[in-house]
PDB file of C-alpha atoms and ligand atoms in Angstrom:
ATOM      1  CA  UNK A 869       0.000   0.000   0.000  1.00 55.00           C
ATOM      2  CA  UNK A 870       1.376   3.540  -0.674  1.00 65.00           C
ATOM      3  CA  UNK A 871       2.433   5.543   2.037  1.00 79.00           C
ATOM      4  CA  UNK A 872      -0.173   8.382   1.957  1.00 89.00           C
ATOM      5  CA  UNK A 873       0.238  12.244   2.809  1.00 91.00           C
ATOM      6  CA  UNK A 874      -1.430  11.294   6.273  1.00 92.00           C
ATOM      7  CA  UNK A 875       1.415   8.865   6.599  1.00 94.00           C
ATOM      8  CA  UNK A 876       3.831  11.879   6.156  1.00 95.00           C
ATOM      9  CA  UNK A 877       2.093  14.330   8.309  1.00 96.00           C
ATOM     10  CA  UNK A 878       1.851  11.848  11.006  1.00 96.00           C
ATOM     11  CA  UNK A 879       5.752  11.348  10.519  1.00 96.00           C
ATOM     12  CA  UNK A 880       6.591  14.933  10.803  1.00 96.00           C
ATOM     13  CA  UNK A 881       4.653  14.713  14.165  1.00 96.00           C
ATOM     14  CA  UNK A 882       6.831  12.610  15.243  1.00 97.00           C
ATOM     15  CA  UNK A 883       9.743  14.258  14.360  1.00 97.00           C
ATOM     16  CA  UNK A 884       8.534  17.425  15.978  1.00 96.00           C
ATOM     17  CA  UNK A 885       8.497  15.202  19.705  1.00 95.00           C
ATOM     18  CA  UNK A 886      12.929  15.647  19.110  1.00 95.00           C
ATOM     19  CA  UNK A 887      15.178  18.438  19.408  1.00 93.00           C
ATOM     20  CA  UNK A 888      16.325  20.158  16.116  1.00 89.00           C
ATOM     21  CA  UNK A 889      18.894  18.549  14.692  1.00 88.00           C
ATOM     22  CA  UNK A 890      18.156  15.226  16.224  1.00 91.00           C
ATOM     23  CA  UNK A 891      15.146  13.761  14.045  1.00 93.00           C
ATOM     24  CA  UNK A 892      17.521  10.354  13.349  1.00 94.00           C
ATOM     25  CA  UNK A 893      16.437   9.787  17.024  1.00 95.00           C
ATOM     26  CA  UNK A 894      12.771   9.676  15.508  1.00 97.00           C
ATOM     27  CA  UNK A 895      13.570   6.244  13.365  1.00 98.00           C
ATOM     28  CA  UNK A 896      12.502   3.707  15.935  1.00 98.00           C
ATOM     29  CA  UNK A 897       8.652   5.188  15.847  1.00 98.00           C
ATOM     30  CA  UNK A 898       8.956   6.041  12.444  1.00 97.00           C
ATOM     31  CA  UNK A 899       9.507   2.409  11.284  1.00 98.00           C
ATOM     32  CA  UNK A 900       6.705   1.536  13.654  1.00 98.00           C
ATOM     33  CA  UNK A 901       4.441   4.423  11.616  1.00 97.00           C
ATOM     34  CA  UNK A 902       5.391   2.075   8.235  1.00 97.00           C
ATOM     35  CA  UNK A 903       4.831  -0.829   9.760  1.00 96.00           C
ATOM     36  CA  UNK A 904       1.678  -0.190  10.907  1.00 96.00           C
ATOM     37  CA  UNK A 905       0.654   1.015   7.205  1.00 93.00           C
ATOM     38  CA  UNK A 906       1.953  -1.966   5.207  1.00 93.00           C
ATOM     39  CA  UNK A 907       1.693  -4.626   7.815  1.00 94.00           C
ATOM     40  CA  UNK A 908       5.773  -4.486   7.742  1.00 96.00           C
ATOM     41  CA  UNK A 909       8.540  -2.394   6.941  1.00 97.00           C
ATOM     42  CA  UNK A 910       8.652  -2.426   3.144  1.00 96.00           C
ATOM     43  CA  UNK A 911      11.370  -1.005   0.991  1.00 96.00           C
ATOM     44  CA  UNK A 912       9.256   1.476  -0.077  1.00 96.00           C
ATOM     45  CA  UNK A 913       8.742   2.674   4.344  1.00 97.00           C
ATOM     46  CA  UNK A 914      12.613   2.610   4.315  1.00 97.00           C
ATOM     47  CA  UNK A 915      13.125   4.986   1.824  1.00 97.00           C
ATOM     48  CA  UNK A 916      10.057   7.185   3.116  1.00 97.00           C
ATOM     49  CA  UNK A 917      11.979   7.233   6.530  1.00 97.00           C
ATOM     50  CA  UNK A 918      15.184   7.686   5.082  1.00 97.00           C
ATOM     51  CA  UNK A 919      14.035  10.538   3.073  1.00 96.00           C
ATOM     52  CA  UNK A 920      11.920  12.174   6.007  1.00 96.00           C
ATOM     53  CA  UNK A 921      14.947  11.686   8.621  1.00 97.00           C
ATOM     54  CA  UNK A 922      17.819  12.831   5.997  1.00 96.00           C
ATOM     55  CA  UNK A 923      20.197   9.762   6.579  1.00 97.00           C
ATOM     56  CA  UNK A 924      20.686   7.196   4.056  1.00 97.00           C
ATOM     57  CA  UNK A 925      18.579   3.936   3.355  1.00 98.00           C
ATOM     58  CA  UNK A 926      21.113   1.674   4.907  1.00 98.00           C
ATOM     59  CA  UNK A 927      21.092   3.435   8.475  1.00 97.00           C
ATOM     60  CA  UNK A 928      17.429   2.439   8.521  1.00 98.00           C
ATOM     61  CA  UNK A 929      17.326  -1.094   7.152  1.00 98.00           C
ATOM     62  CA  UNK A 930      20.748  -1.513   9.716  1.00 97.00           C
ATOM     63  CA  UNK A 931      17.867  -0.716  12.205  1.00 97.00           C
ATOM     64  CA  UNK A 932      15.101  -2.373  10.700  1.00 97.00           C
ATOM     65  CA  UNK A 933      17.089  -5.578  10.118  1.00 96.00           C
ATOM     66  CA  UNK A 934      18.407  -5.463  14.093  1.00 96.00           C
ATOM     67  CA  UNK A 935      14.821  -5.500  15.906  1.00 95.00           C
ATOM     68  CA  UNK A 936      12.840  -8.213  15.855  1.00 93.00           C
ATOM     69  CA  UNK A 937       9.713  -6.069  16.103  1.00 95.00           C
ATOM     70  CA  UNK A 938      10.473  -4.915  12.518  1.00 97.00           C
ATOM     71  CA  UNK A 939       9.031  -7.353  10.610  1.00 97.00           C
ATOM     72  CA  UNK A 940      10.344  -7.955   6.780  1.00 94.00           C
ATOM     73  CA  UNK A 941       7.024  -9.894   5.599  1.00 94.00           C
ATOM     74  CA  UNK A 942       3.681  -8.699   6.138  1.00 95.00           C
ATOM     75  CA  UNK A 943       1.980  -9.769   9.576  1.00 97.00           C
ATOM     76  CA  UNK A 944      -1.399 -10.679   9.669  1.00 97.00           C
ATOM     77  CA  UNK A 945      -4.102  -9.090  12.445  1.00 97.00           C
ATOM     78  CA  UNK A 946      -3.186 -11.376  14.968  1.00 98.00           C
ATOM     79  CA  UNK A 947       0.808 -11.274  15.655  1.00 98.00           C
ATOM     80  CA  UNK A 948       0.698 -15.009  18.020  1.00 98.00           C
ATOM     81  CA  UNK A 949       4.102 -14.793  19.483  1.00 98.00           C
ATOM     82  CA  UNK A 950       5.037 -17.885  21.950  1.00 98.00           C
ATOM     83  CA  UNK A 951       8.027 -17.755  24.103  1.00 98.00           C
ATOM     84  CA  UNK A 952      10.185 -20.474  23.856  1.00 97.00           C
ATOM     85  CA  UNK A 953      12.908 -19.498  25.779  1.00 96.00           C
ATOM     86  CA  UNK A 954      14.544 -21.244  28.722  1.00 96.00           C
ATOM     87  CA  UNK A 955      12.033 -20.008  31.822  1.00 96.00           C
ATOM     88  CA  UNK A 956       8.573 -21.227  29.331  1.00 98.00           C
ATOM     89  CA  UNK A 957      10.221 -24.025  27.034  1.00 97.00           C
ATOM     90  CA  UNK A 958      10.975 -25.717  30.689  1.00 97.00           C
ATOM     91  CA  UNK A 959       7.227 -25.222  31.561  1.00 97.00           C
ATOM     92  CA  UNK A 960       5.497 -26.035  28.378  1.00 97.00           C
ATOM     93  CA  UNK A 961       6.183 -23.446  26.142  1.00 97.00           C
ATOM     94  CA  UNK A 962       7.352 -26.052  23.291  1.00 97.00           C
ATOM     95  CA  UNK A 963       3.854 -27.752  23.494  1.00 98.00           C
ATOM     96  CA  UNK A 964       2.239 -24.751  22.885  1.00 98.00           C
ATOM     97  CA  UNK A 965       3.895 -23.697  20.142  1.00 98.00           C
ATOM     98  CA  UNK A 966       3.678 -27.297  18.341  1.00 98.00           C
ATOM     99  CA  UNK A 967      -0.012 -27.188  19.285  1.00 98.00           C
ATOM    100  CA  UNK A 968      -0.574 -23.777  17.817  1.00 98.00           C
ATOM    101  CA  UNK A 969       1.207 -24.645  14.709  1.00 98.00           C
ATOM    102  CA  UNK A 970      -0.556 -27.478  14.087  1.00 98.00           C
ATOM    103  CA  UNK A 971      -3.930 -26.051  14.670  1.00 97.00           C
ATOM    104  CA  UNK A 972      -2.882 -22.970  11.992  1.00 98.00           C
ATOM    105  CA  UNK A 973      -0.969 -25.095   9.912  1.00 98.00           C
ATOM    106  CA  UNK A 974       2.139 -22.638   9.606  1.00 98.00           C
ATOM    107  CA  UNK A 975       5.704 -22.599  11.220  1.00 97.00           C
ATOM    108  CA  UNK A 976       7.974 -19.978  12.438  1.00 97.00           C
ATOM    109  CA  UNK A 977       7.776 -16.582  10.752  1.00 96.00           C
ATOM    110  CA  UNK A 978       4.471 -17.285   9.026  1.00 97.00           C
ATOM    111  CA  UNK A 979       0.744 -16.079   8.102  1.00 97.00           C
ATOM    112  CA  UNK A 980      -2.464 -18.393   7.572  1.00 97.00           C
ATOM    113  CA  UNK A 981      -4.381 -18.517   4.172  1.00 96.00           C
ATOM    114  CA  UNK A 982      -6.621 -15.944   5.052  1.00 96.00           C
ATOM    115  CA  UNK A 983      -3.659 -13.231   5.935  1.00 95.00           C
ATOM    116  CA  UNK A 984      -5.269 -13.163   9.506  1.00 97.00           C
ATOM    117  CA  UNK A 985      -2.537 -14.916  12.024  1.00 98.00           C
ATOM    118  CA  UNK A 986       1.180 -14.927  12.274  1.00 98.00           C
ATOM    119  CA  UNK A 987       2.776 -17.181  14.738  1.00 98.00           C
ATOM    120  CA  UNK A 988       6.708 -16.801  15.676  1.00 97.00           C
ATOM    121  CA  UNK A 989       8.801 -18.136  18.166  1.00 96.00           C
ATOM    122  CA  UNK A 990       9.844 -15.500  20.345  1.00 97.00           C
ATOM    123  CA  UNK A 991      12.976 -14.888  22.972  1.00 95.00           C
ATOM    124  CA  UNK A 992      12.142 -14.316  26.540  1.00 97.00           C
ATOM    125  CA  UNK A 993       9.338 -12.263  26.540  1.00 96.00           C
ATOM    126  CA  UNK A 994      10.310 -10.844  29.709  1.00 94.00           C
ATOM    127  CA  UNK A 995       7.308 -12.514  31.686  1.00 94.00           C
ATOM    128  CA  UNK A 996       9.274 -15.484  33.185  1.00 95.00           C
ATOM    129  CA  UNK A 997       7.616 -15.261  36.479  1.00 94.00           C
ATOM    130  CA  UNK A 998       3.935 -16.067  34.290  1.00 96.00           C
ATOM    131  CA  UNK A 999       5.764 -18.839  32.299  1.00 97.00           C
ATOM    132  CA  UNK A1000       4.881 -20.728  29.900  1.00 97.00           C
ATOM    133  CA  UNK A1001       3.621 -16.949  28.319  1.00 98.00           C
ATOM    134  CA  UNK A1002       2.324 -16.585  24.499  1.00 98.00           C
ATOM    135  CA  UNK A1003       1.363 -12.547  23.197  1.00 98.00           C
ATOM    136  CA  UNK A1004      -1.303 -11.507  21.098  1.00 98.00           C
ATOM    137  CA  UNK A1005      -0.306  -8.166  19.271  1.00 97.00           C
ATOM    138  CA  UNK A1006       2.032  -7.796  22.660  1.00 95.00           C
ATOM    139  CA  UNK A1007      -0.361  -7.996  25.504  1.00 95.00           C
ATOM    140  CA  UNK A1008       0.155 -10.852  27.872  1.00 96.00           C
ATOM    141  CA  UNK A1009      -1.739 -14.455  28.155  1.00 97.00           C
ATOM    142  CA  UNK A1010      -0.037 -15.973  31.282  1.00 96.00           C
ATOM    143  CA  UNK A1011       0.943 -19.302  32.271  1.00 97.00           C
ATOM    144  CA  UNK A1012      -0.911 -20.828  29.121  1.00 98.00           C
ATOM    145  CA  UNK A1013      -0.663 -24.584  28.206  1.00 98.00           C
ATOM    146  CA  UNK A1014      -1.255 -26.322  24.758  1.00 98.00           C
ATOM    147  CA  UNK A1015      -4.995 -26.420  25.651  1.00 98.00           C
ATOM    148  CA  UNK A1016      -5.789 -22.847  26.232  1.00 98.00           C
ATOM    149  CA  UNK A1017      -3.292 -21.727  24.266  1.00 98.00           C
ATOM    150  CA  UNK A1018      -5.678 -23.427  21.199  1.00 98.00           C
ATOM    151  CA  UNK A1019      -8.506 -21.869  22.497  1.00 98.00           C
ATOM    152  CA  UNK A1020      -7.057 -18.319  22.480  1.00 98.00           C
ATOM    153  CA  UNK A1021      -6.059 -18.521  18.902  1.00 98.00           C
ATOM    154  CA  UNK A1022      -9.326 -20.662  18.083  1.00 98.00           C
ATOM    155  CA  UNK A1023     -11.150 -17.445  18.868  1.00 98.00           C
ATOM    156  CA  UNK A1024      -8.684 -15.117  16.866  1.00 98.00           C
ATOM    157  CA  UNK A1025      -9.871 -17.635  13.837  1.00 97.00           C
ATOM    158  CA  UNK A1026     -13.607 -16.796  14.990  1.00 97.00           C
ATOM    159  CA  UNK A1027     -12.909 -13.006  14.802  1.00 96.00           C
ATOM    160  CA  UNK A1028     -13.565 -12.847  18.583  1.00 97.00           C
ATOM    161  CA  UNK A1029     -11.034 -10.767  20.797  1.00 96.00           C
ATOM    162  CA  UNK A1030      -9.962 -12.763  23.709  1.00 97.00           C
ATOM    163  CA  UNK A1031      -8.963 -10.603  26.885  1.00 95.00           C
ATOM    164  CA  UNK A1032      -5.750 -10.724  27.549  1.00 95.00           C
ATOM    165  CA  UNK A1033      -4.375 -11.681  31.637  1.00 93.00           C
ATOM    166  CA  UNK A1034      -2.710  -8.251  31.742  1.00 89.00           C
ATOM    167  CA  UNK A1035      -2.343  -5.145  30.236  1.00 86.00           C
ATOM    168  CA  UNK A1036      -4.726  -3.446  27.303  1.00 88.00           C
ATOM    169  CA  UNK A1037      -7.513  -5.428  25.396  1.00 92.00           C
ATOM    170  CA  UNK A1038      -6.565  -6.857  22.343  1.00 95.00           C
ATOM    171  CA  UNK A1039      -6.123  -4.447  18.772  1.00 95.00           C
ATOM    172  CA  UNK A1040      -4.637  -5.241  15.678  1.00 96.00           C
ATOM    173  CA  UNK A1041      -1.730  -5.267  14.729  1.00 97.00           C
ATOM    174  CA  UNK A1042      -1.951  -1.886  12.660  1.00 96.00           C
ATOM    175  CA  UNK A1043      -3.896  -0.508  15.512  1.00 95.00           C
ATOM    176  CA  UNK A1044      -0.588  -1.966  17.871  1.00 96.00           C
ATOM    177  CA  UNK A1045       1.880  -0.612  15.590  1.00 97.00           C
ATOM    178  CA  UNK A1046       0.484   3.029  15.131  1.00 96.00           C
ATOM    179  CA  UNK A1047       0.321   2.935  19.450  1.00 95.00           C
ATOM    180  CA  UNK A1048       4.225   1.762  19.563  1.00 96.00           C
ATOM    181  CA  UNK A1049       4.912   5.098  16.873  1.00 97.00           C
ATOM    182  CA  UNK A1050       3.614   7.087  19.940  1.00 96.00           C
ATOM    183  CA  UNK A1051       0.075   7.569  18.967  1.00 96.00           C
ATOM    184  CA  UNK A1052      -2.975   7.145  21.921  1.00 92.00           C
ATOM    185  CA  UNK A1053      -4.750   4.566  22.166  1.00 89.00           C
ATOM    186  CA  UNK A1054      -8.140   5.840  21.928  1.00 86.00           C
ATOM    187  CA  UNK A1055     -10.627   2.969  23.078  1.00 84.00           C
ATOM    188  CA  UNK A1056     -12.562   3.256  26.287  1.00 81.00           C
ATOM    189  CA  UNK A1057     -10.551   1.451  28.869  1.00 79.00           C
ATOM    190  CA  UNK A1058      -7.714   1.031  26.701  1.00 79.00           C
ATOM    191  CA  UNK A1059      -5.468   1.477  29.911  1.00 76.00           C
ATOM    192  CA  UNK A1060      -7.501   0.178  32.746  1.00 75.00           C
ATOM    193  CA  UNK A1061      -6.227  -3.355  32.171  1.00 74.00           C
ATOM    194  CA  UNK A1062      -4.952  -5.429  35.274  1.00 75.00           C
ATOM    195  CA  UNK A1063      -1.219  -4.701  36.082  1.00 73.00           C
ATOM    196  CA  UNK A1064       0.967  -6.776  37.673  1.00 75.00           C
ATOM    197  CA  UNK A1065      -0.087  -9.920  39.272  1.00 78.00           C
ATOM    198  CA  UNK A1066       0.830 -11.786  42.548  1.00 81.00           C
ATOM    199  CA  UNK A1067       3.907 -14.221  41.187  1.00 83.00           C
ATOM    200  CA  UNK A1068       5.687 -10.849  40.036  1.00 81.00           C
ATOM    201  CA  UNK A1069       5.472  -9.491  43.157  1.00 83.00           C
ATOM    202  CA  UNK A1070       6.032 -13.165  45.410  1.00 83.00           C
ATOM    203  CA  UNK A1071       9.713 -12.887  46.568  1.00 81.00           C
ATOM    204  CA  UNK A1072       8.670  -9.559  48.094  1.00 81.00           C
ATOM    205  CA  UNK A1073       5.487 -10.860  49.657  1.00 83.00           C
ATOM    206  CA  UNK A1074       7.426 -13.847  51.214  1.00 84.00           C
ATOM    207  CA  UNK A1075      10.510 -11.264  52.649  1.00 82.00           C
ATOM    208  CA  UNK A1076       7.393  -8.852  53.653  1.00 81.00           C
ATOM    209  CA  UNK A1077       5.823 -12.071  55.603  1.00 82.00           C
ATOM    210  CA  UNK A1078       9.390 -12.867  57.389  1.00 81.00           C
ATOM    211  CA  UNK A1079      10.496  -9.203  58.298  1.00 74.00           C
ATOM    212  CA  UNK A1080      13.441  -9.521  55.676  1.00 71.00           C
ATOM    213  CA  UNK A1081      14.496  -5.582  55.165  1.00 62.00           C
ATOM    214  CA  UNK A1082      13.564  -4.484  51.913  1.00 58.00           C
ATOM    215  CA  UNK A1083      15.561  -1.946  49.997  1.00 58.00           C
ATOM    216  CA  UNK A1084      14.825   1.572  51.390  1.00 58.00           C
ATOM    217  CA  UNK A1085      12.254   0.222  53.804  1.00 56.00           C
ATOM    218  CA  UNK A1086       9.354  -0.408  51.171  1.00 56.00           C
ATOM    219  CA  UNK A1087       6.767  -2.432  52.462  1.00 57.00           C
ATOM    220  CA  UNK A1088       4.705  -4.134  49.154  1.00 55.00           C
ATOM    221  CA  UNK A1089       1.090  -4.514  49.645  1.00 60.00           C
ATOM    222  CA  UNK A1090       0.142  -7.845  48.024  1.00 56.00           C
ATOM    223  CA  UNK A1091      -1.878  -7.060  44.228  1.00 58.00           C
ATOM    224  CA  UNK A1092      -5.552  -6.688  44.775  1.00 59.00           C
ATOM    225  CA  UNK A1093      -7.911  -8.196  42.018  1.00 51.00           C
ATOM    226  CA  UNK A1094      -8.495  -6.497  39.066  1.00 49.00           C
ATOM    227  CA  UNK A1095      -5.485  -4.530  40.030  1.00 47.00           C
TER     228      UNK A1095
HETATM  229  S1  FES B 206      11.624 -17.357  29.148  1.00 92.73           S
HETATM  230 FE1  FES B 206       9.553 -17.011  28.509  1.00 92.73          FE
HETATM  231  S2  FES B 206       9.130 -15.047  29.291  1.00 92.73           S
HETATM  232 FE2  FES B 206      11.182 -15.358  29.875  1.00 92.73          FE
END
């Protein structure tokens, strides 16, 4: 899709956010603003960022090319990322990514048929404490196994929204990427998810419960639901 003059007004607002004579610092949200146009970063987004930032098309693909969150082939809605690093591939996370895959019918780095799902294998998704963890579109579904795992993506396939265990409810992956360029999030609620839960918060809980002395005397009230 071409990028449009929206596309480029929108960039120049985020170049505007950095000092004069900075606007290379403006290339991580810019290649988010792309992304979330064409589904990925296209050659055609790295020389629009190239062009708005006044550095050269190989600075940005250096960049594009070094983040995973880039992505070089278009992503569908539904970006199903399961962690199988050490912490969830101990815990399960293997089994739900062969169950996933199975169910979809696609590997590693790949979109359904229908253009709707991607699943990848991700690194630690920093989330070992809710292990094994899979992410819809980045938000959070905690301590899944093959099971619900299935059920999560059966009701992507069903065009259903599942609610994540923490953070924002679901959006696409357009609606994702235009958020990570710096733009709000406009939905009702869109921040009022739950935060963190009790098993990021344990080790404190148990040195609260034996008097241990916590770093600059903080005393941690255990989560509340909903919280
Ligand atoms: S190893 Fe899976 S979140 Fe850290």
């Amino acid at each position: 899709m071409p990028l449009t003059e929206e596309t480029r007004v929108a960039a120049r607002d985020i170049i505007a956010r950095y000092p004069q004579g900075r606007s290379r610092s403006a290339l991580l949200p810019m290649l988010h603003l792309v992304q979330a146009e064409d589904g990925c970063v296209t050659s055609e987004g790295v020389e629009f960022c190239a062009t708005e930032l006044g550095i050269t098309q190989a600075e940005v693909s250096a960049v594009a090319t070094f983040y995973t969150m880039y992505k070089r082939r278009p992503v569908g809605d539904w970006l199903v990322s399961v962690c199988t690093n050490l912490s969830c591939a101990l815990l399960g996370g293997e089994d739900v990514y062969a169950r996933i895959s199975a169910d979809l019918g696609v590997g590693h780095d790949q979109t359904t048929p229908d253009g709707a799902i991607t699943l990848e294998h991700a690194e630690c998704l920093a989330a070992c404490d809710y292990a094994p963890v899979m992410t819809v579109n980045y938000e959070f579904f905690d301590q899944v196994d093959a099971d619900s795992a299935s059920e999560i993506v059966d009701a992507l396939r069903r065009g259903e929204r599942p609610t994540p265990t923490r953070g924002a409810p679901l959006c696409t992956f357009a609606e994702a990427s235009r958020q990570l360029a710096g733009f709000p999030d406009p939905r009702p609620g869109a921040v009022a998810g739950p935060g963190v839960g009790e098993p990021s918060v344990a080790g404190l809980l148990v040195a609260d419960a034996e008097a241990v002395a916590q770093a600059g005397g903080t005393q941690v009230d255990p989560p509340t639901k909903g919280s």
